[in-house]
Coordinates of C-alpha atoms in Angstrom, one line a residue:
M263 CA 28.6 -61.9 107.3
H264 CA 25.6 -60.1 106.9
H265 CA 25.0 -60.3 110.5
G266 CA 28.5 -58.6 111.3
K267 CA 27.6 -55.7 109.0
H268 CA 24.3 -55.3 110.8
Q269 CA 26.1 -55.1 114.2
K270 CA 28.5 -52.4 112.8
R271 CA 25.6 -50.4 111.5
N272 CA 23.9 -50.7 114.9
K273 CA 26.8 -49.7 116.8
R274 CA 27.5 -46.6 114.4
R275 CA 23.8 -45.7 115.0
R276 CA 24.2 -45.7 118.8
Q277 CA 27.3 -43.7 118.5
F278 CA 25.3 -41.2 116.5
L279 CA 22.5 -41.1 118.9
F280 CA 24.8 -40.8 122.0
T281 CA 26.6 -37.9 120.3
L282 CA 23.2 -36.2 119.4
F283 CA 22.1 -36.7 122.9
L284 CA 25.3 -35.1 124.2
L285 CA 24.9 -32.2 121.9
T286 CA 21.2 -31.7 122.8
L287 CA 22.2 -31.8 126.5
I288 CA 25.1 -29.3 126.1
S289 CA 22.8 -27.0 124.0
F290 CA 20.1 -27.1 126.6
E291 CA 22.6 -26.4 129.4
I292 CA 23.8 -23.3 127.5
Y293 CA 20.2 -22.2 126.9
L294 CA 19.4 -22.6 130.6
L295 CA 22.6 -20.3 131.6
F296 CA 21.7 -17.7 129.1
F297 CA 18.1 -17.6 130.0
K298 CA 18.9 -17.4 133.8
E299 CA 21.2 -14.5 133.1
K300 CA 18.7 -12.6 131.1
Q301 CA 16.0 -13.1 133.7
Q302 CA 18.4 -11.9 136.4
N303 CA 19.1 -8.7 134.4
I304 CA 15.3 -7.8 134.3
L305 CA 14.5 -8.5 137.9
P306 CA 13.4 -5.5 139.9
Q307 CA 15.9 -3.7 142.3
T308 CA 16.7 -5.6 145.4
S309 CA 17.1 -3.8 148.9
T310 CA 20.9 -3.9 148.2
E311 CA 20.6 -1.9 145.0
S312 CA 18.1 0.4 146.5
S313 CA 20.7 1.0 149.4
E314 CA 23.4 1.6 146.7
I315 CA 21.2 4.3 145.0
S316 CA 20.7 6.1 148.4
K317 CA 24.5 5.8 149.0
E318 CA 25.1 7.3 145.6
K319 CA 22.6 10.1 146.2
T320 CA 24.2 11.2 149.5
E321 CA 27.8 10.7 148.7
D322 CA 28.3 14.2 148.0
T323 CA 27.0 15.5 151.3
E324 CA 28.8 12.8 153.2
Q325 CA 32.0 14.1 152.0
I326 CA 31.5 17.1 153.8
K327 CA 32.5 16.0 157.4
N328 CA 30.6 17.1 160.6
L329 CA 27.3 17.6 158.7
N330 CA 25.4 16.2 161.7
Q331 CA 27.3 17.8 164.6
D332 CA 28.0 21.3 166.0
V333 CA 31.1 23.0 164.2
L334 CA 32.2 26.0 166.3
P335 CA 33.8 29.0 164.2
S336 CA 37.5 29.2 164.2
S337 CA 38.7 30.8 161.0
N338 CA 38.4 34.5 160.5
L339 CA 35.7 34.2 158.0
A340 CA 33.5 32.0 160.3
L341 CA 34.3 34.2 163.3
D342 CA 33.2 37.3 161.4
I343 CA 29.9 35.7 160.4
N344 CA 29.4 34.4 163.8
Q345 CA 29.8 38.0 165.2
K346 CA 27.4 39.4 162.7
L347 CA 24.6 36.9 163.5
T348 CA 25.3 37.6 167.2
D349 CA 25.0 41.4 166.5
A350 CA 21.7 40.9 164.6
S351 CA 20.3 39.0 167.8
F352 CA 19.7 35.9 165.5
I353 CA 17.9 33.1 167.3
G354 CA 18.0 29.6 165.6
S355 CA 20.6 27.5 163.8
A356 CA 23.1 28.4 161.1
L357 CA 25.0 26.3 158.7
V358 CA 28.0 27.8 156.7
I359 CA 29.8 25.9 154.1
K360 CA 32.9 27.3 152.3
D361 CA 34.8 25.4 149.6
N362 CA 33.0 22.0 150.5
Q363 CA 33.9 22.5 154.3
I364 CA 31.7 23.4 157.0
I365 CA 33.3 26.4 158.8
M366 CA 30.4 26.9 161.2
Q367 CA 27.3 25.0 162.2
K368 CA 25.8 25.8 165.6
G369 CA 22.6 27.4 167.4
F370 CA 22.0 30.7 168.7
G371 CA 19.6 31.3 171.6
Y372 CA 17.0 28.8 172.9
A373 CA 14.9 26.1 171.2
N374 CA 12.7 26.2 174.2
A375 CA 13.2 29.3 176.4
S376 CA 11.2 28.2 179.4
K377 CA 13.2 25.1 179.8
K378 CA 16.5 26.8 178.8
I379 CA 17.1 24.1 175.9
A380 CA 19.6 25.9 173.5
N381 CA 19.5 25.6 169.8
N382 CA 22.0 23.4 168.0
S383 CA 22.8 21.8 164.8
Q384 CA 20.2 19.0 165.5
S385 CA 17.4 21.5 166.4
V386 CA 14.2 21.0 164.0
F387 CA 12.5 24.1 162.6
Q388 CA 9.6 24.6 160.5
I389 CA 10.7 25.5 157.0
G390 CA 7.6 27.1 155.6
S391 CA 7.4 27.8 152.0
S392 CA 10.9 26.2 151.3
Q393 CA 8.9 22.6 151.3
K394 CA 7.7 23.8 147.8
G395 CA 11.2 23.1 146.5
L396 CA 10.6 19.4 147.7
T397 CA 7.2 19.3 146.2
A398 CA 8.6 20.8 143.0
A399 CA 11.2 18.0 142.9
L400 CA 8.5 15.3 143.0
V401 CA 6.6 17.1 140.1
L402 CA 9.9 17.1 138.0
Q403 CA 10.6 13.4 138.6
Q404 CA 7.1 12.7 136.9
V405 CA 8.3 15.0 134.2
Q406 CA 11.6 13.0 133.8
A407 CA 9.7 9.6 133.8
Q408 CA 7.5 11.2 130.9
K409 CA 4.3 10.8 132.8
L410 CA 3.9 14.5 132.9
S411 CA 4.9 17.4 130.6
L412 CA 5.7 21.1 131.8
D413 CA 3.5 22.3 129.0
E414 CA 0.4 19.9 129.8
T415 CA -2.7 22.0 130.8
L416 CA -4.4 21.7 134.1
D417 CA -7.8 20.7 132.5
H418 CA -6.3 17.2 132.0
F419 CA -6.7 16.9 135.8
Y420 CA -8.9 19.6 137.1
P421 CA -11.2 20.6 134.2
N422 CA -13.5 22.7 136.5
I423 CA -10.7 25.2 137.6
P424 CA -11.1 28.6 135.8
D425 CA -9.1 28.7 132.7
S426 CA -7.7 25.2 133.4
S427 CA -7.3 24.7 129.6
K428 CA -4.7 27.5 129.4
I429 CA -2.9 27.0 132.7
T430 CA 0.3 24.7 132.3
I431 CA 2.2 22.8 134.9
R432 CA 5.1 25.3 134.2
Q433 CA 2.9 28.1 135.2
L434 CA 1.8 26.3 138.4
L435 CA 5.5 25.8 139.3
S436 CA 6.4 29.3 138.6
M437 CA 3.0 30.8 140.1
N438 CA 2.3 32.5 136.8
S439 CA -1.4 30.8 136.7
G440 CA -3.0 33.9 137.9
L441 CA -5.0 31.5 140.4
V442 CA -5.7 32.8 144.0
Q443 CA -7.4 31.1 147.0
Q444 CA -9.4 33.7 149.1
E445 CA -11.2 31.3 151.6
K446 CA -9.1 29.2 154.1
P447 CA -10.4 26.1 156.2
T448 CA -11.5 27.1 159.6
A449 CA -11.5 23.5 161.0
M450 CA -9.2 20.6 161.2
M451 CA -9.3 18.1 158.2
S452 CA -7.4 15.1 156.8
D453 CA -4.8 16.0 154.2
E454 CA -7.1 15.0 151.3
E455 CA -9.9 16.8 153.0
F456 CA -7.7 20.0 153.0
L457 CA -6.7 19.6 149.5
R458 CA -10.3 19.1 148.2
F459 CA -11.4 22.3 150.1
E460 CA -8.5 24.3 148.7
I461 CA -8.9 23.1 145.2
A462 CA -12.6 23.8 145.2
H463 CA -11.9 27.4 146.3
A464 CA -9.5 28.2 143.5
Q465 CA -10.3 31.5 141.6
M466 CA -8.9 33.4 138.8
G467 CA -7.3 36.7 139.3
T468 CA -5.5 37.7 136.2
F469 CA -4.5 35.0 134.0
G470 CA -0.7 34.7 133.3
E471 CA 0.2 37.1 136.1
F472 CA 2.7 36.2 138.8
K473 CA 0.9 35.8 142.1
Y474 CA 2.6 34.2 145.1
D475 CA -0.3 31.9 146.3
A476 CA -0.2 28.3 147.6
I477 CA -3.1 27.2 145.5
N478 CA -0.5 26.6 142.6
Y479 CA 1.3 24.1 144.7
Y480 CA -1.9 22.5 146.3
L481 CA -3.0 21.6 142.7
L482 CA 0.6 20.1 141.9
V483 CA 0.2 18.0 145.1
G484 CA -3.3 17.0 143.7
I485 CA -1.8 16.0 140.3
L486 CA 0.9 14.0 142.0
E487 CA -1.6 12.0 143.7
K488 CA -3.6 11.5 140.5
L489 CA -0.7 10.4 138.5
T490 CA 0.9 8.0 141.2
G491 CA -2.2 6.7 143.1
S492 CA -0.1 7.6 146.3
T493 CA -0.6 10.1 149.0
Y494 CA 1.8 13.1 149.2
R495 CA 3.3 12.0 152.4
T496 CA 4.1 8.6 150.9
L497 CA 5.7 10.0 147.9
L498 CA 7.8 12.5 149.8
N499 CA 9.0 9.8 152.1
Q500 CA 9.8 7.1 149.3
Q501 CA 11.1 9.7 146.7
I502 CA 13.2 12.0 148.9
I503 CA 13.1 11.7 152.6
Q504 CA 14.3 7.9 152.8
P505 CA 16.6 7.8 149.7
L506 CA 18.6 11.0 150.9
Q507 CA 18.4 9.9 154.6
L508 CA 16.9 12.9 156.1
H509 CA 16.6 11.6 159.5
H510 CA 15.6 14.9 161.0
T511 CA 12.8 15.8 158.6
S512 CA 9.2 15.3 159.7
F513 CA 5.6 16.5 159.0
Y514 CA 3.9 18.8 161.5
D515 CA 2.0 16.4 163.6
D516 CA 5.2 14.4 164.1
F517 CA 7.3 17.6 164.6
L518 CA 5.2 18.4 167.7
Q519 CA 6.3 15.3 169.3
L520 CA 10.1 15.6 168.7
K521 CA 12.4 16.0 171.5
N522 CA 14.6 18.4 169.5
R523 CA 11.9 20.5 168.2
T524 CA 11.9 24.3 168.4
F525 CA 9.3 26.4 169.8
A526 CA 8.4 29.9 168.1
Y527 CA 8.6 33.3 169.8
E528 CA 7.9 36.8 169.1
K529 CA 10.3 39.8 170.0
K530 CA 8.8 42.8 171.7
D531 CA 10.0 46.0 172.8
N532 CA 13.7 44.8 171.8
T533 CA 13.3 41.7 174.2
D534 CA 13.8 38.4 172.9
Y535 CA 11.3 35.6 173.9
A536 CA 8.8 38.3 174.9
A537 CA 5.8 36.2 173.8
D538 CA 5.2 32.5 173.0
I539 CA 3.7 31.7 169.5
A540 CA 1.3 28.8 170.1
D541 CA 1.5 25.6 168.2
D542 CA -1.1 25.9 165.5
P543 CA -1.9 22.5 163.9
L544 CA -4.7 24.2 161.7
L545 CA -2.3 26.8 160.1
F546 CA 0.3 24.2 159.3
N547 CA -1.4 21.1 158.5
Q548 CA -3.6 22.9 155.9
E549 CA -0.3 23.7 154.0
V550 CA -0.2 20.2 152.2
G551 CA 3.1 20.3 150.3
T552 CA 3.6 23.8 150.9
G553 CA 4.5 24.6 154.4
S554 CA 4.2 21.8 157.1
L555 CA 7.7 20.3 157.2
G556 CA 10.2 20.6 159.9
M557 CA 13.9 19.9 159.1
T558 CA 17.4 20.7 160.5
V559 CA 19.8 23.0 158.7
S560 CA 22.0 20.0 157.6
D561 CA 18.7 18.0 156.2
L562 CA 17.8 21.2 154.2
Y563 CA 21.3 21.4 152.7
T564 CA 21.3 17.8 151.8
F565 CA 18.2 18.2 149.9
Y566 CA 19.3 21.3 147.9
A567 CA 23.0 19.7 147.5
N568 CA 21.4 16.3 146.0
L569 CA 19.0 18.4 143.8
L570 CA 21.8 20.5 142.3
A571 CA 24.0 17.4 141.9
E572 CA 21.1 16.0 139.6
K573 CA 20.7 13.0 142.0
L574 CA 16.9 13.8 142.2
V575 CA 16.3 14.9 138.9
N576 CA 18.6 14.9 135.9
K577 CA 20.0 18.1 134.1
Q578 CA 17.8 17.9 131.0
T579 CA 14.7 18.1 133.0
M580 CA 16.1 20.9 135.4
D581 CA 17.3 22.9 132.3
S582 CA 13.9 22.7 130.7
L583 CA 12.5 24.5 133.8
W584 CA 15.5 26.8 134.6
T585 CA 15.1 28.7 131.3
D586 CA 16.9 32.1 130.7
D587 CA 13.7 34.0 131.3
K588 CA 13.3 32.8 134.9
Q589 CA 16.7 34.0 136.2
N590 CA 16.3 35.6 139.5
K591 CA 12.6 34.5 139.6
F592 CA 10.6 32.0 141.6
I593 CA 10.4 28.7 139.8
G594 CA 10.0 25.2 141.2
G595 CA 9.9 26.2 145.0
L596 CA 13.0 28.4 144.9
Y597 CA 14.7 31.3 143.1
N598 CA 17.1 30.5 140.3
C599 CA 19.9 33.2 140.5
G600 CA 22.5 32.6 138.1
N601 CA 25.3 30.8 139.9
F602 CA 23.4 30.2 143.0
I603 CA 19.9 29.3 144.3
R604 CA 17.9 30.9 147.1
G605 CA 15.1 29.3 149.2
H606 CA 12.7 31.1 151.6
G607 CA 10.0 30.2 153.8
I608 CA 8.1 32.0 156.5
E609 CA 5.3 30.4 158.8
G610 CA 4.1 30.8 162.3
G611 CA 7.1 32.5 163.8
F612 CA 9.6 30.4 161.9
E613 CA 11.8 31.5 159.0
A614 CA 14.1 29.5 156.7
V615 CA 16.6 31.2 154.5
S616 CA 19.0 29.3 152.1
Y617 CA 21.5 30.4 149.7
V618 CA 23.6 27.5 148.0
S619 CA 26.0 27.8 145.1
K620 CA 25.1 25.6 142.2
D621 CA 28.5 23.8 142.4
R622 CA 27.4 23.0 146.0
K623 CA 30.8 24.4 147.3
D624 CA 29.4 27.3 149.3
A625 CA 26.2 27.5 151.4
I626 CA 24.5 29.4 154.2
I627 CA 21.4 28.2 155.7
L628 CA 19.6 30.0 158.6
L629 CA 16.6 28.6 160.5
T630 CA 15.1 30.7 163.0
N631 CA 12.3 30.2 165.7
Q632 CA 11.9 33.9 166.3
Y633 CA 11.1 35.6 163.0
P634 CA 11.6 39.1 163.1
K635 CA 8.2 40.5 162.5
N636 CA 7.7 42.8 159.5
A637 CA 11.2 42.1 158.7
S638 CA 13.3 39.1 157.5
Y639 CA 16.7 37.5 157.7
D640 CA 16.9 37.3 154.1
Q641 CA 19.0 40.4 153.5
L642 CA 21.6 39.5 156.3
T643 CA 21.9 36.0 154.7
A644 CA 22.5 37.4 151.5
T645 CA 25.1 39.7 152.6
L646 CA 26.9 36.9 154.5
F647 CA 26.6 34.7 151.5
S648 CA 28.5 37.2 149.3
Q649 CA 31.3 36.9 151.6
L650 CA 31.8 33.3 150.4
G651 CA 32.4 34.0 146.6
P652 CA 31.7 35.9 143.5
Y653 CA 27.7 35.9 144.2
K654 CA 25.5 38.7 143.2
T655 CA 23.0 38.8 145.7
K656 CA 21.5 42.2 145.2

């Protein structure tokens, strides 16, 4: 009798232990599933996710068909613009977008006059100071990441620069620091050596006064490298060129080797291609972050379109830069003009002029390899852009 009761107790105990084991096992499985899911959520981005980001950043420009091929003018508006460029003896490439449609993208004249190679939509030109817009975007990305403030002063990075305790990042971006650089390098150097030379020769003119001088952007390049531990070239490739798939954008030393590069010419006595303007590695390579980049008209538009679409920098950060007092003034590598932006650059016989509406629906970009000496295509571009919509370009 006693033995039978003992067996029943043992049986109940075994059932309890078995049930407890099952509950423990189930709980452990639930824990593993939860933990695994949590771990997956905090893993860094995969290459697939990075590709999705690239796709998202370029989706607006991909919606515009024929961005990477010639588009001959057919509408009355496009034919009129084409005629005005022809009448102005424009040599280079032109991209015209109206209501999100390319109405013209083509070349004028020669990319290489001696070999009779014509300019086209895929011709690569030096964009001069328009590169400052890309450099400014890199700076604003650091501001957005809260690694830098627009009101932070220069002495945190370069305390030996005159008045560095008063000069802000915002003033460098708008060239209101008052700094100037009067001595230029006379021999080839590496990018880092150029930067050190240029920063070492910074001088103060009138503090707080607008003075268009590349030293402001050399300092910004130096700050970027200090903050990130990466070279400017690496940053530009990783943060802008690769994500936006700018396949026809290159630094000057690579530009010289391109099959679709353009050569610069000077017009004399009303004769096109009257004089060659020789390649000048010293002139361009010293322009670290400020004027040593080659691009096509479509690549340059892609950059501006993605900047305006807040794919590179968010709206809050852009608004903190584009304040009301900066309307129609240089800020962040371009001119903020109400409902459109304007970019401009001149270097070594090349000129880049860009007008893009902030809604990205309308744009005109002209890149020339025969810059009209002592003149500019800016006024012509402004006139043509005003034909596209309600834009006050004067």
